[in-house]
Structure formats: structure tokens, C-alpha cells
XYZ file of C-alpha atoms in Angstrom:
738
model
C 39.381 19.908 -41.399
C 39.408 22.975 -43.601
C 41.975 24.743 -45.786
C 43.631 27.959 -44.800
C 43.286 30.714 -47.413
C 46.658 31.716 -48.867
C 45.576 33.397 -52.106
C 47.506 36.635 -52.358
C 45.614 39.904 -52.334
C 47.032 43.392 -52.902
C 48.546 44.883 -49.818
C 47.138 48.374 -50.162
C 44.853 50.709 -48.305
C 41.159 49.934 -48.748
C 41.106 53.633 -49.275
C 37.464 54.505 -49.785
C 34.781 54.427 -47.141
C 31.154 54.269 -48.132
C 29.768 54.132 -44.608
C 27.111 56.684 -43.535
C 29.090 58.686 -41.020
C 28.846 57.852 -37.328
C 25.865 55.599 -37.743
C 28.287 52.801 -38.504
C 30.052 51.302 -41.530
C 28.092 49.703 -44.336
C 29.502 46.330 -45.273
C 29.745 45.018 -48.775
C 27.071 42.470 -48.028
C 24.706 45.163 -46.784
C 25.348 47.262 -49.817
C 24.430 44.515 -52.293
C 20.638 44.126 -52.360
C 18.911 40.841 -53.179
C 17.301 41.267 -56.598
C 14.418 38.999 -57.638
C 14.628 38.356 -61.393
C 11.700 37.524 -63.623
C 10.946 33.859 -64.185
C 13.146 32.137 -66.801
C 15.501 35.166 -66.989
C 19.117 34.397 -66.018
C 20.274 36.001 -62.769
C 22.723 38.874 -63.139
C 26.293 38.028 -62.163
C 27.279 39.169 -58.667
C 28.734 42.694 -58.585
C 32.314 42.963 -57.494
C 32.571 45.555 -54.735
C 35.548 46.520 -52.602
C 34.956 46.412 -48.859
C 34.422 49.551 -46.825
C 37.320 50.766 -44.672
C 36.884 50.838 -40.891
C 39.362 52.661 -38.675
C 39.866 52.088 -34.944
C 41.205 55.612 -34.441
C 41.898 55.121 -30.741
C 44.744 53.782 -28.607
C 42.801 50.716 -27.478
C 40.667 48.383 -29.608
C 37.192 49.892 -29.809
C 34.149 50.191 -32.035
C 35.594 51.234 -35.415
C 34.640 54.355 -37.344
C 34.057 54.478 -41.083
C 36.891 56.282 -42.850
C 34.389 58.961 -43.960
C 34.483 60.210 -40.342
C 38.297 60.185 -40.035
C 40.183 63.330 -41.223
C 43.440 61.562 -42.047
C 45.082 59.157 -44.477
C 44.935 55.685 -42.908
C 46.123 52.347 -44.294
C 44.386 49.277 -42.799
C 45.923 45.900 -43.526
C 44.918 42.474 -42.298
C 47.512 40.129 -40.950
C 46.652 37.657 -43.700
C 47.513 40.258 -46.329
C 50.799 41.056 -44.597
C 51.886 37.417 -44.493
C 50.789 36.658 -48.030
C 53.307 39.120 -49.438
C 55.983 36.536 -48.725
C 58.024 39.211 -46.930
C 60.621 38.239 -44.336
C 60.133 41.279 -42.092
C 57.386 43.771 -41.248
C 59.283 46.615 -42.987
C 59.558 44.607 -46.177
C 55.811 43.878 -46.164
C 54.899 47.564 -45.602
C 56.927 48.707 -48.671
C 53.813 48.061 -50.791
C 52.007 50.957 -49.154
C 52.007 54.483 -50.652
C 55.272 56.312 -50.004
C 56.798 53.747 -47.634
C 60.524 53.153 -48.174
C 63.240 51.198 -46.385
C 66.975 51.757 -45.926
C 69.244 48.893 -44.984
C 72.153 50.498 -43.153
C 72.736 47.493 -40.850
C 72.928 44.916 -43.652
C 70.194 42.668 -42.278
C 66.536 42.483 -43.383
C 65.236 42.446 -39.827
C 66.827 45.830 -38.989
C 65.921 47.948 -41.975
C 64.875 51.553 -41.356
C 61.249 52.333 -42.219
C 60.241 55.792 -43.478
C 57.227 57.616 -44.864
C 56.443 61.304 -45.343
C 60.108 62.074 -44.643
C 60.111 60.618 -41.099
C 61.778 57.414 -40.088
C 61.636 54.625 -37.551
C 64.982 52.928 -37.002
C 66.825 50.551 -34.674
C 69.986 52.687 -34.997
C 71.154 54.934 -32.150
C 71.603 58.521 -33.293
C 68.994 58.596 -36.056
C 66.121 61.036 -35.385
C 62.922 59.072 -34.788
C 59.539 60.308 -35.920
C 57.301 57.199 -35.960
C 55.596 55.472 -33.034
C 54.686 51.780 -32.870
C 51.980 50.269 -30.627
C 51.215 46.585 -30.072
C 47.819 45.975 -28.437
C 47.797 49.520 -27.096
C 51.372 49.403 -25.709
C 54.126 51.680 -27.044
C 57.145 49.586 -28.059
C 59.581 52.343 -29.013
C 62.582 51.680 -26.806
C 63.176 54.212 -23.972
C 66.848 54.764 -24.838
C 66.446 56.733 -28.081
C 62.833 55.877 -29.078
C 64.288 53.400 -31.529
C 62.192 50.520 -32.956
C 63.438 46.960 -32.884
C 61.387 45.584 -35.752
C 62.904 42.106 -35.258
C 60.853 41.892 -32.039
C 57.530 42.590 -33.830
C 55.173 39.542 -34.030
C 54.630 39.676 -37.819
C 53.133 36.193 -38.027
C 50.701 36.893 -35.193
C 49.169 40.192 -36.401
C 45.438 40.292 -36.844
C 45.216 43.860 -38.070
C 47.584 46.773 -38.613
C 46.700 50.463 -39.038
C 49.199 52.979 -40.427
C 47.938 56.374 -39.302
C 49.725 59.161 -41.169
C 50.455 62.478 -39.479
C 50.435 63.435 -35.773
C 47.620 61.876 -33.734
C 46.419 63.352 -30.464
C 45.461 60.044 -28.866
C 48.832 58.374 -29.583
C 51.039 60.955 -27.923
C 54.712 61.723 -28.025
C 57.048 60.916 -30.905
C 54.161 60.632 -33.352
C 55.460 63.218 -35.838
C 55.104 61.377 -39.143
C 52.590 58.782 -38.019
C 51.968 55.641 -36.020
C 51.862 51.906 -36.614
C 49.041 50.494 -34.522
C 49.212 46.665 -34.357
C 46.509 44.369 -32.993
C 47.471 40.732 -32.452
C 45.457 37.551 -33.128
C 43.090 35.692 -30.845
C 41.583 32.243 -31.129
C 38.939 31.885 -33.865
C 35.576 30.133 -33.655
C 36.858 27.187 -35.646
C 39.699 25.396 -33.860
C 42.877 25.224 -35.922
C 46.180 23.370 -35.652
C 48.586 24.572 -38.323
C 52.189 23.463 -38.829
C 54.115 25.521 -41.391
C 57.537 25.343 -42.989
C 59.566 27.472 -45.421
C 62.859 26.984 -47.223
C 64.725 29.186 -49.656
C 67.878 30.870 -50.907
C 70.826 31.716 -48.676
C 70.125 28.836 -46.247
C 66.677 30.068 -45.249
C 64.627 27.864 -42.954
C 61.468 28.766 -41.111
C 59.362 26.517 -38.941
C 56.155 27.557 -37.277
C 53.336 25.985 -35.290
C 50.139 27.601 -34.141
C 47.107 26.421 -32.233
C 43.924 28.408 -31.657
C 40.253 28.083 -30.919
C 37.322 28.824 -28.646
C 35.965 26.861 -25.695
C 32.745 28.394 -24.392
C 33.402 32.013 -23.419
C 37.198 31.493 -23.509
C 39.501 31.732 -26.508
C 43.154 30.767 -26.876
C 45.980 31.261 -29.383
C 49.500 29.852 -29.117
C 52.193 30.192 -31.755
C 55.923 29.497 -31.945
C 58.266 30.572 -34.754
C 61.906 29.758 -35.533
C 63.690 31.432 -38.471
C 67.234 30.785 -39.571
C 69.175 32.181 -42.537
C 72.852 32.275 -43.413
C 72.409 35.550 -45.298
C 73.632 36.407 -48.786
C 76.653 38.375 -47.527
C 79.554 37.185 -45.418
C 78.751 36.883 -41.679
C 75.180 38.106 -42.052
C 73.198 35.267 -40.516
C 69.923 35.711 -38.656
C 68.425 33.545 -35.921
C 64.973 34.660 -34.811
C 62.860 32.814 -32.282
C 59.409 33.928 -31.023
C 56.764 32.582 -28.711
C 53.377 34.288 -28.629
C 50.377 33.263 -26.547
C 47.072 35.025 -25.962
C 44.072 33.832 -23.949
C 40.804 35.687 -23.685
C 37.377 35.685 -22.112
C 34.200 37.147 -23.654
C 31.137 37.135 -21.434
C 28.278 39.638 -21.580
C 29.821 43.085 -21.951
C 33.302 41.986 -20.784
C 36.166 41.242 -23.145
C 39.415 40.311 -21.367
C 42.663 39.157 -23.036
C 46.081 38.370 -21.578
C 49.118 37.891 -23.876
C 52.735 36.821 -23.354
C 55.485 37.288 -25.859
C 59.085 36.128 -25.798
C 61.636 36.883 -28.486
C 65.313 35.830 -28.543
C 67.331 36.726 -31.610
C 70.888 36.782 -32.901
C 71.356 39.115 -35.857
C 74.691 39.562 -37.621
C 75.172 42.983 -39.186
C 77.120 43.168 -42.420
C 76.792 46.969 -42.639
C 77.882 49.010 -45.624
C 80.842 48.614 -47.996
C 83.219 51.205 -49.503
C 82.274 52.014 -53.063
C 85.722 50.838 -54.222
C 84.846 47.272 -53.113
C 81.142 47.289 -53.876
C 81.380 46.899 -57.663
C 83.390 43.667 -57.419
C 82.552 42.169 -54.023
C 78.924 42.949 -53.065
C 78.823 39.937 -50.702
C 81.733 41.095 -48.502
C 81.505 42.210 -44.881
C 83.832 45.130 -44.197
C 83.976 44.621 -40.416
C 83.090 41.017 -39.910
C 81.811 40.214 -36.429
C 79.160 42.880 -35.663
C 76.005 41.458 -34.108
C 72.858 42.409 -32.145
C 71.425 39.925 -29.634
C 68.179 40.868 -27.858
C 66.045 38.940 -25.361
C 62.578 40.367 -24.816
C 59.744 39.247 -22.487
C 56.397 41.099 -22.407
C 53.039 40.557 -20.716
C 50.006 42.622 -21.752
C 46.508 42.683 -20.272
C 43.657 44.183 -22.319
C 40.169 44.761 -20.927
C 37.089 46.188 -22.639
C 33.941 46.611 -20.584
C 30.584 47.785 -21.945
C 29.018 49.787 -19.152
C 25.707 50.360 -20.981
C 24.485 51.049 -24.484
C 26.438 54.321 -24.631
C 29.562 53.923 -22.497
C 32.460 51.542 -22.890
C 35.658 51.383 -20.837
C 39.037 50.082 -22.106
C 42.114 49.395 -20.050
C 45.598 48.039 -20.741
C 48.369 47.105 -18.340
C 51.803 45.858 -19.375
C 55.261 44.787 -18.211
C 58.107 44.576 -20.756
C 61.786 43.728 -20.259
C 64.538 43.849 -22.864
C 68.169 42.871 -22.493
C 70.314 43.433 -25.554
C 73.988 43.012 -26.415
C 75.568 44.903 -29.320
C 79.112 44.183 -30.565
C 80.933 46.447 -33.052
C 84.267 45.622 -34.646
C 86.492 48.679 -35.159
C 89.478 48.638 -37.510
C 91.047 51.606 -35.676
C 91.207 51.217 -31.921
C 89.410 48.839 -29.614
C 86.116 47.141 -30.431
C 83.007 48.148 -28.500
C 80.551 45.934 -26.726
C 77.409 47.481 -25.191
C 74.766 46.076 -22.874
C 71.337 47.675 -22.725
C 68.796 46.657 -20.116
C 65.349 48.238 -20.035
C 62.319 47.423 -17.922
C 59.018 49.196 -18.661
C 55.672 49.002 -16.991
C 52.490 51.069 -17.187
C 48.870 51.256 -18.058
C 46.254 53.056 -20.125
C 42.610 53.812 -19.365
C 40.226 54.953 -22.109
C 36.498 55.691 -21.971
C 34.288 55.889 -25.073
C 30.804 57.359 -25.258
C 28.912 56.737 -28.503
C 25.542 58.465 -28.262
C 23.722 61.433 -29.862
C 24.762 64.959 -28.862
C 22.081 67.584 -29.483
C 20.327 65.013 -31.608
C 23.360 64.334 -33.815
C 25.544 61.148 -33.879
C 28.606 61.649 -31.698
C 31.595 59.706 -30.375
C 33.659 60.959 -27.430
C 36.951 59.355 -26.364
C 38.834 60.314 -23.175
C 41.961 58.578 -21.939
C 44.964 58.705 -19.661
C 48.194 56.747 -19.463
C 51.302 56.381 -17.329
C 54.482 54.441 -17.970
C 57.799 54.118 -16.122
C 60.995 52.892 -17.787
C 64.274 51.995 -16.183
C 67.011 52.072 -18.863
C 70.667 51.323 -18.355
C 73.419 51.382 -21.001
C 76.925 50.131 -20.395
C 79.630 50.457 -23.049
C 82.983 48.616 -22.913
C 86.077 48.927 -25.015
C 87.380 45.452 -25.874
C 90.708 44.346 -27.288
C 91.076 41.582 -29.853
C 92.108 39.275 -27.024
C 88.784 39.966 -25.176
C 90.063 42.250 -22.409
C 87.389 44.825 -21.472
C 87.480 48.277 -19.955
C 84.395 50.286 -18.978
C 83.823 53.313 -21.217
C 80.499 54.538 -19.867
C 77.691 53.435 -17.622
C 74.553 55.588 -17.564
C 71.045 54.994 -16.287
C 67.743 56.784 -16.717
C 64.438 56.580 -14.888
C 61.782 57.847 -17.267
C 58.313 58.851 -16.118
C 55.808 59.493 -18.944
C 52.219 60.544 -18.383
C 49.558 61.754 -20.758
C 45.880 62.505 -21.067
C 43.725 63.076 -24.141
C 40.230 63.959 -25.282
C 38.829 63.525 -28.784
C 35.325 64.034 -30.098
C 33.787 63.158 -33.488
C 30.428 64.775 -34.233
C 28.192 64.584 -37.273
C 27.116 68.228 -37.460
C 24.525 68.091 -40.197
C 23.123 66.264 -43.174
C 21.757 67.429 -46.541
C 23.664 70.731 -46.403
C 24.425 71.266 -50.080
C 22.915 68.231 -51.767
C 20.472 65.629 -50.433
C 22.155 62.998 -48.309
C 25.520 64.774 -47.817
C 27.041 65.042 -44.359
C 29.499 67.151 -42.401
C 31.592 65.585 -39.602
C 33.846 67.528 -37.210
C 36.687 66.051 -35.189
C 38.415 67.877 -32.355
C 40.857 66.729 -29.761
C 43.891 67.550 -27.602
C 46.509 65.711 -25.613
C 48.805 66.719 -22.781
C 52.168 64.923 -22.334
C 54.664 65.093 -19.456
C 58.049 63.349 -19.681
C 60.657 63.367 -16.914
C 64.178 61.953 -17.152
C 66.245 61.229 -14.050
C 69.745 60.439 -15.369
C 72.673 59.075 -13.411
C 76.260 58.500 -14.503
C 78.482 55.703 -13.206
C 81.283 56.066 -15.777
C 84.796 54.974 -14.909
C 86.586 58.025 -16.379
C 87.181 60.562 -13.584
C 88.126 63.288 -16.075
C 84.834 63.230 -17.922
C 82.199 65.737 -16.811
C 79.422 64.219 -14.680
C 76.256 66.173 -14.503
C 73.489 63.657 -14.164
C 70.211 65.196 -13.192
C 66.597 65.711 -14.072
C 64.987 66.942 -17.300
C 61.252 67.597 -17.642
C 59.384 68.247 -20.873
C 55.656 68.904 -21.343
C 53.440 69.850 -24.207
C 49.757 70.144 -25.209
C 49.063 69.098 -28.797
C 45.709 69.836 -30.464
C 43.970 68.146 -33.404
C 41.130 69.405 -35.579
C 39.519 67.937 -38.695
C 36.549 68.279 -41.055
C 35.007 65.558 -43.211
C 32.556 66.576 -45.910
C 30.890 63.615 -47.648
C 28.837 64.796 -50.657
C 27.803 61.200 -51.448
C 28.185 57.783 -49.897
C 31.160 57.114 -52.184
C 33.102 60.386 -51.917
C 34.746 61.870 -48.790
C 36.745 65.109 -48.599
C 38.675 66.047 -45.481
C 40.930 68.740 -44.005
C 43.028 68.223 -40.866
C 45.361 70.222 -38.658
C 47.333 68.438 -35.970
C 50.420 68.995 -33.848
C 53.026 66.540 -32.661
C 55.649 66.456 -29.902
C 58.903 64.574 -29.364
C 60.782 64.901 -26.112
C 64.586 64.506 -26.312
C 65.517 60.906 -25.592
C 67.790 59.459 -22.906
C 70.945 59.140 -24.992
C 70.352 62.470 -26.789
C 70.337 64.175 -23.401
C 73.561 62.424 -22.302
C 75.319 63.752 -25.416
C 73.973 67.299 -25.576
C 77.045 69.529 -25.446
C 80.650 69.711 -26.811
C 81.885 68.957 -23.262
C 80.386 65.488 -23.471
C 80.950 64.493 -27.095
C 80.026 60.811 -27.483
C 82.464 58.667 -29.458
C 80.458 56.269 -31.552
C 77.258 57.772 -30.108
C 77.945 56.364 -26.669
C 76.839 58.056 -23.506
C 78.303 60.657 -21.198
C 75.940 62.795 -19.167
C 75.381 66.545 -19.388
C 72.226 68.599 -18.956
C 73.666 71.883 -20.252
C 72.859 73.234 -22.734
C 69.458 71.604 -22.474
C 67.754 70.294 -25.588
C 64.336 71.648 -26.555
C 61.534 69.258 -27.450
C 60.751 68.819 -31.127
C 57.365 70.178 -32.266
C 55.446 69.508 -35.465
C 52.500 71.225 -37.162
C 50.746 69.196 -39.842
C 48.237 70.397 -42.444
C 46.486 67.920 -44.701
C 43.780 67.875 -47.387
C 42.543 64.635 -48.885
C 39.894 62.896 -50.957
C 38.688 59.289 -50.801
C 36.415 58.084 -53.552
C 34.839 54.971 -55.013
C 33.765 56.118 -58.493
C 32.806 52.547 -59.394
C 32.124 49.615 -57.024
C 35.299 47.911 -58.225
C 37.708 50.911 -57.835
C 38.998 52.730 -54.776
C 40.974 55.948 -55.052
C 42.769 58.240 -52.579
C 44.553 61.556 -52.841
C 46.250 63.368 -49.959
C 48.281 66.586 -49.885
C 50.183 67.469 -46.699
C 52.738 69.774 -45.101
C 54.472 69.097 -41.806
C 56.576 71.898 -40.295
C 59.010 70.672 -37.632
C 60.323 73.181 -35.086
C 63.595 72.704 -33.118
C 64.532 69.511 -34.924
C 67.419 67.527 -33.325
C 70.461 66.388 -35.327
C 73.914 65.150 -34.436
C 76.675 67.733 -34.669
C 80.459 67.155 -34.830
C 82.774 69.996 -33.848
C 85.763 70.287 -36.132
C 88.827 68.469 -34.811
C 86.858 66.417 -32.265
C 86.225 62.689 -32.659
C 82.599 62.001 -31.827
C 79.186 63.574 -31.956
C 76.737 65.477 -29.793
C 73.089 66.348 -30.313
C 71.698 69.840 -30.812
C 68.528 71.640 -31.853
C 69.300 72.875 -35.360
C 66.196 74.888 -36.245
C 63.249 74.038 -38.473
C 62.660 71.390 -41.152
C 59.708 70.727 -43.408
C 58.116 67.679 -45.018
C 55.484 68.144 -47.677
C 54.132 66.070 -50.509
C 51.365 64.271 -52.360
C 50.183 60.654 -52.099
C 47.949 58.932 -54.654
C 46.592 55.387 -54.394
C 44.380 53.356 -56.772
C 43.056 49.885 -56.190
C 40.798 47.764 -58.393
C 39.070 44.449 -58.132
C 37.444 42.069 -60.630
C 36.725 38.378 -60.633
C 40.148 37.549 -62.130
C 42.401 40.577 -61.603
C 43.242 42.888 -58.668
C 45.483 45.725 -59.897
C 46.873 48.507 -57.719
C 49.211 51.453 -58.141
C 50.616 54.174 -55.782
C 52.582 57.343 -56.303
C 54.218 59.508 -53.598
C 56.045 62.799 -53.967
C 57.980 63.761 -50.829
C 59.926 67.008 -50.337
C 61.871 67.040 -47.031
C 64.013 70.149 -46.567
C 65.895 72.228 -43.968
C 64.194 75.590 -43.354
C 67.159 77.236 -41.600
C 70.838 77.541 -42.397
C 72.715 75.240 -40.033
C 76.113 73.703 -39.555
C 76.094 69.935 -39.048
C 78.739 67.289 -38.529
C 79.805 65.045 -41.379
C 82.366 62.308 -42.038
C 82.943 63.516 -45.603
C 85.665 66.007 -46.474
C 84.723 69.622 -47.237
C 86.507 72.563 -48.807
C 87.764 73.839 -45.417
C 88.328 70.464 -43.739
C 91.005 67.977 -44.871
C 90.497 65.270 -42.249
C 87.277 63.974 -40.667
C 85.293 64.634 -38.666
C 84.317 67.860 -40.449
C 81.383 70.220 -40.425
C 79.244 71.240 -43.376
C 77.169 74.316 -44.014
C 73.598 73.252 -44.783
C 71.680 75.996 -46.534
C 67.963 76.607 -46.361
C 66.164 74.412 -48.866
C 68.699 71.585 -48.750
C 67.072 68.156 -48.785
C 67.168 65.696 -45.920
C 69.139 62.549 -46.716
C 67.588 59.159 -47.530
C 64.235 60.616 -48.558
C 63.413 59.925 -52.231
C 61.313 62.649 -53.914
C 59.536 60.170 -56.165
C 58.262 56.713 -55.414
C 55.968 54.611 -57.605
C 54.859 51.095 -56.842
C 52.173 48.831 -58.165
C 51.200 45.328 -59.094
C 48.485 42.925 -60.085
C 47.132 39.735 -58.540
C 45.842 37.376 -61.240
C 43.522 34.581 -60.091
C 44.456 31.935 -62.632
C 42.039 29.366 -61.217
C 39.920 28.994 -58.096
C 42.973 27.609 -56.303
C 45.968 29.308 -57.958
C 47.022 32.992 -57.889
C 49.985 34.736 -59.504
C 51.067 38.116 -58.065
C 53.486 40.511 -59.744
C 54.640 43.730 -58.058
C 57.289 46.362 -58.624
C 58.600 49.664 -57.346
C 60.513 52.637 -58.650
C 62.434 54.637 -55.995
C 64.055 57.935 -56.925
C 67.516 59.163 -56.024
C 68.409 59.918 -52.378
C 71.157 61.985 -50.766
C 73.603 60.047 -48.568
C 73.607 60.428 -44.802
C 76.308 62.936 -43.994
C 75.593 64.970 -47.113
C 72.861 67.178 -45.765
C 74.451 69.959 -47.792
C 73.590 68.030 -50.996
C 77.084 68.459 -52.359
C 78.031 64.902 -53.377
C 76.611 62.360 -55.814
C 73.386 60.836 -54.466
C 72.245 57.216 -54.387
C 70.942 56.238 -57.797
C 67.311 55.537 -58.500
C 66.283 51.910 -59.029
C 63.459 49.590 -60.128
C 62.861 46.223 -58.402
C 60.291 43.546 -59.278
C 58.897 40.653 -57.218
C 56.649 37.648 -57.974
C 54.567 35.318 -55.879
C 52.675 32.121 -56.812
C 50.248 30.784 -54.196
C 47.949 27.783 -54.176
C 45.291 26.234 -52.011
C 44.184 22.624 -52.325
C 41.810 21.525 -49.525
C 43.761 21.721 -46.260
C 47.118 22.317 -47.957
C 48.412 25.751 -48.860
C 51.702 26.496 -50.564
C 53.594 29.418 -52.108
C 56.758 30.267 -54.017
C 58.081 33.863 -53.818
C 60.814 35.435 -55.941
C 62.385 38.633 -54.609
C 64.275 40.980 -56.998
C 63.033 39.047 -60.003
C 65.430 40.732 -62.494
C 68.447 40.456 -60.131
C 68.867 44.234 -60.114
C 71.957 45.641 -58.393
C 71.016 48.685 -56.288
C 71.709 50.304 -52.896
C 69.240 51.635 -50.308
C 71.620 53.310 -47.850
C 74.776 55.363 -48.110
C 77.097 57.412 -45.896
C 80.783 58.513 -45.722
C 83.698 57.064 -43.719
C 87.468 56.622 -43.921
C 88.493 53.410 -45.613
C 91.092 52.128 -43.203
C 92.005 49.217 -45.466
C 93.492 51.612 -48.035
C 96.746 53.449 -47.496
C 96.116 56.948 -46.217
C 92.615 56.019 -45.075
C 90.806 58.115 -47.702
C 87.229 59.093 -47.031
C 84.916 57.165 -49.354
C 81.250 56.567 -49.991
C 80.035 53.579 -47.983
C 76.939 51.884 -49.449
C 74.728 48.975 -48.387
C 73.946 46.677 -51.289
C 70.410 45.290 -51.660
C 69.922 41.505 -51.871
C 70.172 39.794 -55.283
C 67.490 37.507 -56.653
C 66.198 35.111 -54.022
C 63.630 32.331 -54.037
C 61.792 30.851 -51.098
C 58.688 28.757 -50.697
C 56.554 27.293 -47.988
C 53.747 24.899 -47.144
C 51.140 24.811 -44.414
C 48.513 22.197 -43.380
C 45.507 23.101 -41.365
C 43.910 20.453 -39.134
């Protein structure tokens, strides 16, 4: 019986690699030499050294590369570090990374939007998506609008997470701002049986049980989680249930793993509040009754086969089914109830050759993938008495295929100074996406033009790493990204098929163009002292033919349209230290996200030439994209008070943000804010325990804002609608490892 480690550590990029290029990473243990001291002299205290960063850098789990051979900014976080933040959701845990922000437009912690470098991943239909998420090599962006249902992510069962910033050739479509690459847990050498429980503010309860171990060449891991919370606002409860199992076999050069995941949730959505009510009633729910209820089942098979000392083959096959119900209460007109059913299956094959090329260390990766998704969306109007009428019924068969090639070559050593090295990375990917859309809507007067849409693109990647010493790495990268228009964007792509409430009605004309991105980046990783890691990156991402929702004046509803070019550029700085008693860290991110063309977009706010919504707004070149703070600073310190007790303090400053619907930057933005958190964790033999305090100073602030008519006020004036952030909250938990 042994204790599970729960001492908190800083959730930050281990941002400096000291590994010697492609020869393999140097571990901290290998870097520290055994020193024989003279007789009777006291031995020197052990030197504190931060571990070297290793990056998978491929779609499927493979032999990792040292970060000194990767021309990109990458955050690598262990699952233990994620869980020890005390965060409820994956988005909340990732907020400690450089430049990562969240926006809570749904009013529930499990459905917060995640953004970095001016791109976002959201569960909301209609928001432009620019982030991809993979779990064990399988893309989990939903096929309807590439949205991300973060409540289905197995946070408690993550072994390792990599946040790759910028477009990546091997990850394919929709990777404009970056990709979250998640690898789940397997059974460990030491068998463990761990029951866990948490309780806290707002009726929080969490119960979890996991079992894992190894029997001969086989390993197994089984975990079940149930989470329940009433929520701090009216009608904002969450019920989350997950089952995750993974069994594996390691024999010789074969590594096989099969996983099954089931998630069934019920999430009530409090949404935003009019500013006139927010100051006095932050806990209210403006349209009580909204909820999201998904049921997901997924099976994934991962295989890695070492063919010889040079070649390795990886393969993944998957089947994933999601059935979700969404209910929205409308003060004006009938309520809406939608049913989304998606079934996705596919596979990926990836070959890796790690062997010298012309006498120099080299790693070549080649891969191909295919996936088919059957997506159906039905939307009903529903009266208060429960009578339903079909509004729309659309279906899409999506074929997605891709192939990629990427090579990493150490070109030379000792070029300028003895021991330096130059590493080149080059790659390209081809993507083909085909939509076959059909319309079964009940309205005979609505245009029906279901048909096929095909998009293809080749995206290159090139990078240089120059490593003057083993503790300093300088890189430059150029990469392109590609996002094909999604199913529901294509069904609402012209004024003839305006979509009320972003619902579906099919039309292929005028066709939407795919979104393209060109990313340029320069960065430095350094370890000036063994106890300090530092990272600096400067980037620019130019987006061509970006897609936004447009509302024609006098028409209720929206349609999607290419609006020209946008740009994201900025600077990211990260520092992390480590001593025997303290582990401090601090990050700063400057993000400038702007429109590069003059465009006219839809808005719910009133403008000078529009007295009743929906209106249009003239967005001039240089206007900033909404919900992207220019400045973000976060930091903290983990103090090891004793061998068994750790106190962690962290905080963040987030600058002002323009509201959604104010792309013209004409109204008052969201205010900046500072929020502090604390965590006390302890380990005593087999027992671990923690107490976490969120929003330590009980700060009142908002993370999302938009505009809408307030139908509860006479005349239905258009007001600012804001989503309040949670007040101070306390929760704690215990775990016992058998």
C-alpha cells in the first residue's frame, strides 16, 4: 500500500529543452553526475534541476523529440499536474498556461470557450472555430460545426497533454491557432485501487473510483466518475457521469491498447444577464430552463509496432457516436428543442523512420487518415404546453481524408561555436473534405438545394532550430493552416436561407471558401540556470477568407459569409523556477487580433442607421476581434511547507475585451479584472487530501458579453448582456490508495 502524490506543482510549460538534438533527450538524472567527495568532507547538496521537455510532435504516440528539435511553442502537462490544480473542467485547468483565456457565455463551467493566440474552441454553434482537439490520435471536434464539447473530455483520465501552438501539418484541418493533443492513462506497474471523493460550495459532490495495474504483458485501467453540482446561479446545475476503460498488451515490439469511453451529462445553461439586472442579481437566470444533454460512446484502438531498429508503425481505428438534446427557452415566440445525432468512424496509419540520413540524425514521419461522419440535426419549435412542430431537418455525410509527410534532420554540429547544432524541419499535408447535404425540412416554401461540397488544400510547414548550447534553443517556423466550411455553415450560406437562431436550411450558393492561415513565428527557449526555465515567442498569423455570421438589415436571423482577412499577432513570455521549497512561475501574453479588410457584419446592437435589431455594422480595417484581451498576466508560487504539505497561490490579470457583436469597437468593452486562487494539499502515507479556494478575494467580474433586446422591459430596449463569473467557492477532497 503506497500513497498517491498530490503535492501541487506549477501547471506551466517545462519550456526549456537541454537534450542534444535528435540523439534523444537528456533526463535530469543523466545530467547530474555522481561526484566523489574527499574523505571527511560533507557532500554537496543535490542540485535542483528542472526536467527536460519532450514533445511527441506526431498524431500518434511515438518516440518523443527534445524541444530543441521542435520549431514551435509547445506546452506539455502531465495529467497529475492538471488534476492538482483543483479545477472543475479542462478549460479551467488550462488557464494557467501562457495566453490561455476562457469565456463563459453558456453560464456553466463545463462549457466555457477556450482561446489562445486569438483563436477559440467553443461548444457554441455559430462561433468560428480555430482549435483542434485529439484524444489518443482521434479528432473529437464535432462534425456539425467543428465545435468542442469539453464536458466529454476525460480530464481525470489524462496521462499527458500537449498544447501545440500554431498550425501543424500532421494534425490537419481546423488547426489554425493550435491543437490540444491528449493521451489517456494506462495501467501502471504497481497495482492501484483508489476511491476518491470531493465536496464543496454550491452543492458540489464528486465521487470517483479507479483501478489499474499490470498482469504479465497485459495492463488495465478502469475509472468511473460522477459529478453533481447545483450551481451558484438559478437553474445552473451540472450532472456529469463518465466511464473510461483501457486495456493494453505489450510484447516484444508490439504495443496494443483498446479503450472505451461513455459520457452522459445534463448541463443547465444559465447564460448571460442584462446589465440592468447584473449589478443587483448576479445569481439570476434570465431564461430559466435551457439545458444540454449529451450521450457519447467511443471505442478507440491504438497499435504501435516496431518493425526493426529504424522503422515503427502506428495505427488507430475508432468508432464514436454522440446523441445530444439542446433546449432553449425564448421569451418571444416558441421555444426551440434540437436533436443532434452524429456517428463517426475512421482510422489513421503513421510510419516513423528514425535513422541517420547522409550520416546525420534524422526522423521521418509519414501518415494517412480517413474518417466518415454521419451528422443529422433536427430543430423543433415547441410551445409552453409542449406541442412541437418541425422547423428543420438536415443531414450531412462527411468524408475527410488526408496524408502528410514531415522530416526532422540535424544538418550540422559545431557550426559557429563548438557543440552547437542546426536542425531543419520540413513537412506538408494534403486534406480533402466532401460534404453531401440533404434537407428534409417541413416548410415547402423554404429553398431546398442540398448537394455536394468539396474542399481540398495542401499546407506546408518549415522550421529551423539553432541550438548554440545545450541550454539555449532558437527557432523560426513558417506553417499554413486550413479550415473547410462546416456542415451548418454551409446550410446557412446565403440570404435566401437565413437561419433563425443559427438553425439549418440548406443552400450551396453562394459557396463558402475555405479559411486559410499563414503563421510566422520566432522563439527562444533557455535554461540560464539549472533551476530556471524561460521561453519567448513572437508570432503572426494571417487568416485569409475568414468566415463570420452576417445579418442583413430587416431580416431576423443570420447567415455565414467569407468576410476577408484577419490577423493575430503577439508575444508570449514564460518563466518557471524551482528550488527545494518554492516553485514560482509567471507568464505574460500580448495578443493583437484585428480585421484586415473593411467589412459589414451583423449585430444585435443598435447603430446610427438602424433603430431596431438585427442591424449591420461597418467594421473598419484595424478593428479588434471581440473577446480577445490584449494583455494577460498570470503567475503563482507553490510553497512546500513540509515534506507532506504544500500551499499554492496563483492569480491572473486579464485585460479589457470587446463584446461579441461589437466588432466595430464602438461600445464600452468588458472591464479588466484580477482573480486569485489558493490550494492546500497534503499527503500522509496512503491518504491524500486538498482544499481549494477559487476567486479568493470574491471579485465580481465578467468573462463574456454581447447585445440583445431585453424583453422583460417595456419597449424591449437593446442592452448589454454579460455572463458573471463565479464568486468565492471552496471545495476539498480526499483519496485513499490501496
